[in-house]
């Protein structure tokens, strides 16, 4: 009996607290994870995924990358390096992503490019920015150092808010908007890529050329 007890205790001490798995998928509270290699620390509840990483969030975006760190307690996902995100009417690429699942928030920290799609799936606008802070619940995207291009119109600003459902950009700080033979400069502007209506406010300056 004593030998059996000692053997049982030894086995308990040597049970690993880290699990390795190859080419697996796992289900989170609000989605699924896929990858070539999973390393899960059961004590810290930290999951590392490597190779062909794919995240499918329930009623939310799909995310692709090469590596992913997932803190299960804090519900935070970090994807270092190049990342691709797709959701309804948006295709996004960038570098270094952090997602706060409990706060419905996705932040891409560098080199962001956004393709906004119309109802038919065609590209309606191309947005580049230095940083993206997107709320998957309100569908509002906060951007920094942003440029918007759409059918002959180009707009740039220090920052802005993109309202996805309205296809509307609210630009702030050193706003410059160029279209054909006119250029507008202002402190703030609202550009609707669907209706192609522009409203500029705050010390507006316009430069235009007279057609001969």
mmCIF file of C-alpha atoms in Angstrom:
data_model
loop_
_atom_site.group_PDB
_atom_site.id
_atom_site.type_symbol
_atom_site.label_atom_id
_atom_site.label_comp_id
_atom_site.label_asym_id
_atom_site.label_seq_id
_atom_site.Cartn_x
_atom_site.Cartn_y
_atom_site.Cartn_z
ATOM 1 C CA UNK A 1 0.000 0.000 0.000
ATOM 2 C CA UNK A 2 2.839 2.381 0.899
ATOM 3 C CA UNK A 3 4.657 1.636 -2.391
ATOM 4 C CA UNK A 4 1.455 2.340 -4.336
ATOM 5 C CA UNK A 5 0.999 5.687 -2.554
ATOM 6 C CA UNK A 6 4.598 6.740 -3.266
ATOM 7 C CA UNK A 7 4.226 5.782 -6.945
ATOM 8 C CA UNK A 8 0.989 7.767 -7.211
ATOM 9 C CA UNK A 9 2.629 10.881 -5.717
ATOM 10 C CA UNK A 10 5.573 10.593 -8.102
ATOM 11 C CA UNK A 11 3.262 10.403 -11.092
ATOM 12 C CA UNK A 12 1.396 13.496 -9.893
ATOM 13 C CA UNK A 13 4.643 15.454 -9.585
ATOM 14 C CA UNK A 14 5.690 14.611 -13.108
ATOM 15 C CA UNK A 15 2.428 15.401 -14.880
ATOM 16 C CA UNK A 16 3.388 18.156 -17.394
ATOM 17 C CA UNK A 17 1.835 21.598 -17.115
ATOM 18 C CA UNK A 18 2.588 22.370 -20.764
ATOM 19 C CA UNK A 19 0.807 20.615 -23.607
ATOM 20 C CA UNK A 20 2.265 20.406 -27.128
ATOM 21 C CA UNK A 21 0.065 19.627 -30.102
ATOM 22 C CA UNK A 22 0.626 19.517 -33.837
ATOM 23 C CA UNK A 23 -1.814 20.784 -36.480
ATOM 24 C CA UNK A 24 -4.732 21.299 -34.153
ATOM 25 C CA UNK A 25 -7.712 23.526 -33.640
ATOM 26 C CA UNK A 26 -9.199 24.751 -30.396
ATOM 27 C CA UNK A 27 -12.382 26.557 -29.453
ATOM 28 C CA UNK A 28 -12.296 29.787 -27.442
ATOM 29 C CA UNK A 29 -15.227 31.357 -25.640
ATOM 30 C CA UNK A 30 -16.203 33.226 -28.809
ATOM 31 C CA UNK A 31 -14.519 31.473 -31.717
ATOM 32 C CA UNK A 32 -12.019 28.948 -33.034
ATOM 33 C CA UNK A 33 -8.238 28.852 -33.461
ATOM 34 C CA UNK A 34 -6.325 26.870 -36.083
ATOM 35 C CA UNK A 35 -2.582 26.377 -36.563
ATOM 36 C CA UNK A 36 0.248 23.924 -37.220
ATOM 37 C CA UNK A 37 1.513 23.869 -33.616
ATOM 38 C CA UNK A 38 -0.142 24.606 -30.262
ATOM 39 C CA UNK A 39 1.715 25.067 -26.966
ATOM 40 C CA UNK A 40 -0.627 25.484 -23.990
ATOM 41 C CA UNK A 41 0.534 26.242 -20.446
ATOM 42 C CA UNK A 42 -2.292 25.028 -18.207
ATOM 43 C CA UNK A 43 -1.045 26.905 -15.135
ATOM 44 C CA UNK A 44 -0.831 30.353 -16.735
ATOM 45 C CA UNK A 45 -3.572 29.627 -19.330
ATOM 46 C CA UNK A 46 -1.312 30.995 -22.067
ATOM 47 C CA UNK A 47 -1.617 29.504 -25.531
ATOM 48 C CA UNK A 48 0.973 29.879 -28.289
ATOM 49 C CA UNK A 49 0.049 28.984 -31.857
ATOM 50 C CA UNK A 50 2.604 28.751 -34.656
ATOM 51 C CA UNK A 51 2.329 28.272 -38.406
ATOM 52 C CA UNK A 52 -0.682 29.003 -40.648
ATOM 53 C CA UNK A 53 -2.580 30.656 -37.798
ATOM 54 C CA UNK A 54 -6.252 31.324 -38.403
ATOM 55 C CA UNK A 55 -8.800 32.805 -35.987
ATOM 56 C CA UNK A 56 -12.540 32.702 -36.578
ATOM 57 C CA UNK A 57 -14.407 34.843 -34.062
ATOM 58 C CA UNK A 58 -18.105 34.164 -33.611
ATOM 59 C CA UNK A 59 -20.125 36.809 -35.487
ATOM 60 C CA UNK A 60 -16.857 38.679 -36.016
ATOM 61 C CA UNK A 61 -13.749 38.934 -38.174
ATOM 62 C CA UNK A 62 -11.416 36.238 -39.438
ATOM 63 C CA UNK A 63 -7.710 36.732 -38.696
ATOM 64 C CA UNK A 64 -4.632 35.200 -40.345
ATOM 65 C CA UNK A 65 -0.991 35.321 -39.233
ATOM 66 C CA UNK A 66 2.114 33.235 -38.665
ATOM 67 C CA UNK A 67 2.146 33.322 -34.843
ATOM 68 C CA UNK A 68 -0.358 34.034 -32.091
ATOM 69 C CA UNK A 69 -0.222 34.431 -28.299
ATOM 70 C CA UNK A 70 -3.550 34.045 -26.484
ATOM 71 C CA UNK A 71 -4.045 34.954 -22.820
ATOM 72 C CA UNK A 72 -7.175 33.012 -21.947
ATOM 73 C CA UNK A 73 -7.843 34.812 -18.644
ATOM 74 C CA UNK A 74 -7.506 38.308 -20.095
ATOM 75 C CA UNK A 75 -9.040 37.283 -23.445
ATOM 76 C CA UNK A 76 -6.236 39.053 -25.321
ATOM 77 C CA UNK A 77 -4.764 37.831 -28.600
ATOM 78 C CA UNK A 78 -1.458 39.113 -29.957
ATOM 79 C CA UNK A 79 -0.363 38.433 -33.534
ATOM 80 C CA UNK A 80 3.208 39.673 -34.159
ATOM 81 C CA UNK A 81 4.363 40.436 -37.680
ATOM 82 C CA UNK A 82 2.204 40.504 -40.775
ATOM 83 C CA UNK A 83 -1.520 40.051 -40.136
ATOM 84 C CA UNK A 84 -4.609 39.877 -42.334
ATOM 85 C CA UNK A 85 -8.142 40.576 -41.126
ATOM 86 C CA UNK A 86 -11.377 40.124 -43.040
ATOM 87 C CA UNK A 87 -14.910 40.968 -42.039
ATOM 88 C CA UNK A 88 -18.080 42.115 -43.725
ATOM 89 C CA UNK A 89 -17.158 44.725 -46.372
ATOM 90 C CA UNK A 90 -13.580 45.153 -45.098
ATOM 91 C CA UNK A 91 -10.234 43.565 -45.971
ATOM 92 C CA UNK A 92 -7.334 44.718 -43.788
ATOM 93 C CA UNK A 93 -3.600 44.031 -43.774
ATOM 94 C CA UNK A 94 -0.967 45.380 -41.399
ATOM 95 C CA UNK A 95 1.765 44.584 -38.890
ATOM 96 C CA UNK A 96 1.484 43.652 -35.171
ATOM 97 C CA UNK A 97 -2.092 43.136 -34.022
ATOM 98 C CA UNK A 98 -3.618 43.026 -30.555
ATOM 99 C CA UNK A 99 -7.238 41.987 -30.010
ATOM 100 C CA UNK A 100 -9.144 42.546 -26.761
ATOM 101 C CA UNK A 101 -12.025 40.105 -27.178
ATOM 102 C CA UNK A 102 -13.956 41.264 -24.092
ATOM 103 C CA UNK A 103 -13.852 44.876 -25.320
ATOM 104 C CA UNK A 104 -14.643 44.077 -28.982
ATOM 105 C CA UNK A 105 -11.426 45.844 -29.938
ATOM 106 C CA UNK A 106 -8.797 45.134 -32.591
ATOM 107 C CA UNK A 107 -5.655 47.272 -32.810
ATOM 108 C CA UNK A 108 -3.182 47.004 -35.706
ATOM 109 C CA UNK A 109 -0.125 49.038 -34.863
ATOM 110 C CA UNK A 110 1.757 49.573 -38.152
ATOM 111 C CA UNK A 111 1.547 49.661 -41.944
ATOM 112 C CA UNK A 112 -2.241 49.378 -42.188
ATOM 113 C CA UNK A 113 -4.081 49.070 -45.492
ATOM 114 C CA UNK A 114 -7.869 48.814 -45.625
ATOM 115 C CA UNK A 115 -10.012 47.936 -48.614
ATOM 116 C CA UNK A 116 -13.603 49.072 -48.148
ATOM 117 C CA UNK A 117 -16.072 47.072 -50.232
ATOM 118 C CA UNK A 118 -19.482 48.096 -51.535
ATOM 119 C CA UNK A 119 -22.618 45.957 -51.362
ATOM 120 C CA UNK A 120 -21.539 44.040 -54.483
ATOM 121 C CA UNK A 121 -18.069 43.299 -53.103
ATOM 122 C CA UNK A 122 -16.245 45.830 -55.276
ATOM 123 C CA UNK A 123 -13.580 48.109 -53.791
ATOM 124 C CA UNK A 124 -15.204 51.463 -52.977
ATOM 125 C CA UNK A 125 -12.233 53.048 -51.183
ATOM 126 C CA UNK A 126 -8.620 52.321 -50.256
ATOM 127 C CA UNK A 127 -7.387 53.550 -46.880
ATOM 128 C CA UNK A 128 -3.811 53.553 -45.615
ATOM 129 C CA UNK A 129 -2.852 54.610 -42.092
ATOM 130 C CA UNK A 130 -0.117 54.233 -39.503
ATOM 131 C CA UNK A 131 -2.439 52.714 -36.875
ATOM 132 C CA UNK A 132 -5.937 51.237 -36.704
ATOM 133 C CA UNK A 133 -8.158 50.907 -33.617
ATOM 134 C CA UNK A 134 -11.353 49.082 -34.607
ATOM 135 C CA UNK A 135 -14.431 48.339 -32.510
ATOM 136 C CA UNK A 136 -16.192 45.254 -33.861
ATOM 137 C CA UNK A 137 -19.388 46.134 -31.970
ATOM 138 C CA UNK A 138 -19.905 49.760 -33.027
ATOM 139 C CA UNK A 139 -18.078 49.225 -36.354
ATOM 140 C CA UNK A 140 -16.044 52.381 -35.850
ATOM 141 C CA UNK A 141 -12.408 52.503 -36.928
ATOM 142 C CA UNK A 142 -10.077 55.108 -35.426
ATOM 143 C CA UNK A 143 -7.065 55.781 -37.648
ATOM 144 C CA UNK A 144 -3.866 57.850 -37.475
ATOM 145 C CA UNK A 145 -1.930 59.495 -40.313
ATOM 146 C CA UNK A 146 -4.604 58.449 -42.756
ATOM 147 C CA UNK A 147 -4.984 58.671 -46.536
ATOM 148 C CA UNK A 148 -8.235 57.825 -48.338
ATOM 149 C CA UNK A 149 -8.474 57.261 -52.092
ATOM 150 C CA UNK A 150 -11.680 56.766 -54.032
ATOM 151 C CA UNK A 151 -12.530 57.314 -57.713
ATOM 152 C CA UNK A 152 -10.355 60.362 -58.358
ATOM 153 C CA UNK A 153 -10.632 61.744 -54.820
ATOM 154 C CA UNK A 154 -7.692 61.679 -52.418
ATOM 155 C CA UNK A 155 -7.926 62.823 -48.799
ATOM 156 C CA UNK A 156 -5.328 62.888 -46.025
ATOM 157 C CA UNK A 157 -5.378 63.929 -42.369
ATOM 158 C CA UNK A 158 -3.601 63.519 -39.041
ATOM 159 C CA UNK A 159 -6.395 61.319 -37.721
ATOM 160 C CA UNK A 160 -9.910 60.197 -38.419
ATOM 161 C CA UNK A 161 -12.863 57.967 -37.655
ATOM 162 C CA UNK A 162 -14.298 55.629 -40.275
ATOM 163 C CA UNK A 163 -17.971 54.712 -39.745
ATOM 164 C CA UNK A 164 -18.201 51.429 -41.626
ATOM 165 C CA UNK A 165 -21.988 51.147 -41.954
ATOM 166 C CA UNK A 166 -22.355 54.741 -43.171
ATOM 167 C CA UNK A 167 -19.254 54.563 -45.402
ATOM 168 C CA UNK A 168 -18.310 57.909 -43.857
ATOM 169 C CA UNK A 169 -14.919 59.338 -42.901
ATOM 170 C CA UNK A 170 -14.547 62.037 -40.262
ATOM 171 C CA UNK A 171 -11.111 63.570 -40.733
ATOM 172 C CA UNK A 172 -9.308 65.854 -38.283
ATOM 173 C CA UNK A 173 -6.085 67.892 -38.414
ATOM 174 C CA UNK A 174 -4.288 69.137 -41.538
ATOM 175 C CA UNK A 175 -7.023 67.836 -43.808
ATOM 176 C CA UNK A 176 -6.193 67.977 -47.520
ATOM 177 C CA UNK A 177 -8.685 66.767 -50.105
ATOM 178 C CA UNK A 178 -7.959 66.787 -53.830
ATOM 179 C CA UNK A 179 -10.333 66.002 -56.680
ATOM 180 C CA UNK A 180 -9.793 66.844 -60.330
ATOM 181 C CA UNK A 181 -9.051 70.603 -60.496
ATOM 182 C CA UNK A 182 -9.808 71.570 -56.887
ATOM 183 C CA UNK A 183 -7.939 71.104 -53.599
ATOM 184 C CA UNK A 184 -9.486 71.812 -50.204
ATOM 185 C CA UNK A 185 -7.564 72.384 -46.988
ATOM 186 C CA UNK A 186 -9.296 72.527 -43.606
ATOM 187 C CA UNK A 187 -9.150 71.565 -39.942
ATOM 188 C CA UNK A 188 -11.966 69.035 -40.231
ATOM 189 C CA UNK A 189 -13.934 67.304 -42.967
ATOM 190 C CA UNK A 190 -16.591 64.635 -43.451
ATOM 191 C CA UNK A 191 -16.326 62.515 -46.590
ATOM 192 C CA UNK A 192 -19.032 60.027 -47.556
ATOM 193 C CA UNK A 193 -17.653 57.543 -50.060
ATOM 194 C CA UNK A 194 -21.135 56.235 -50.929
ATOM 195 C CA UNK A 195 -22.862 59.534 -51.719
ATOM 196 C CA UNK A 196 -19.546 61.240 -52.663
ATOM 197 C CA UNK A 197 -20.527 64.291 -50.625
ATOM 198 C CA UNK A 198 -17.811 66.277 -48.844
ATOM 199 C CA UNK A 199 -18.246 68.793 -46.020
ATOM 200 C CA UNK A 200 -15.185 70.758 -44.845
ATOM 201 C CA UNK A 201 -15.142 73.060 -41.797
ATOM 202 C CA UNK A 202 -12.640 75.150 -39.837
ATOM 203 C CA UNK A 203 -10.522 77.682 -41.755
ATOM 204 C CA UNK A 204 -11.280 76.159 -45.146
ATOM 205 C CA UNK A 205 -9.016 77.066 -48.058
ATOM 206 C CA UNK A 206 -9.717 76.070 -51.658
ATOM 207 C CA UNK A 207 -7.362 76.066 -54.610
ATOM 208 C CA UNK A 208 -8.803 75.622 -58.086
ATOM 209 C CA UNK A 209 -7.834 75.929 -61.707
ATOM 210 C CA UNK A 210 -9.881 77.626 -64.385
ATOM 211 C CA UNK A 211 -10.431 75.418 -67.406
ATOM 212 C CA UNK A 212 -9.695 77.111 -70.698
#
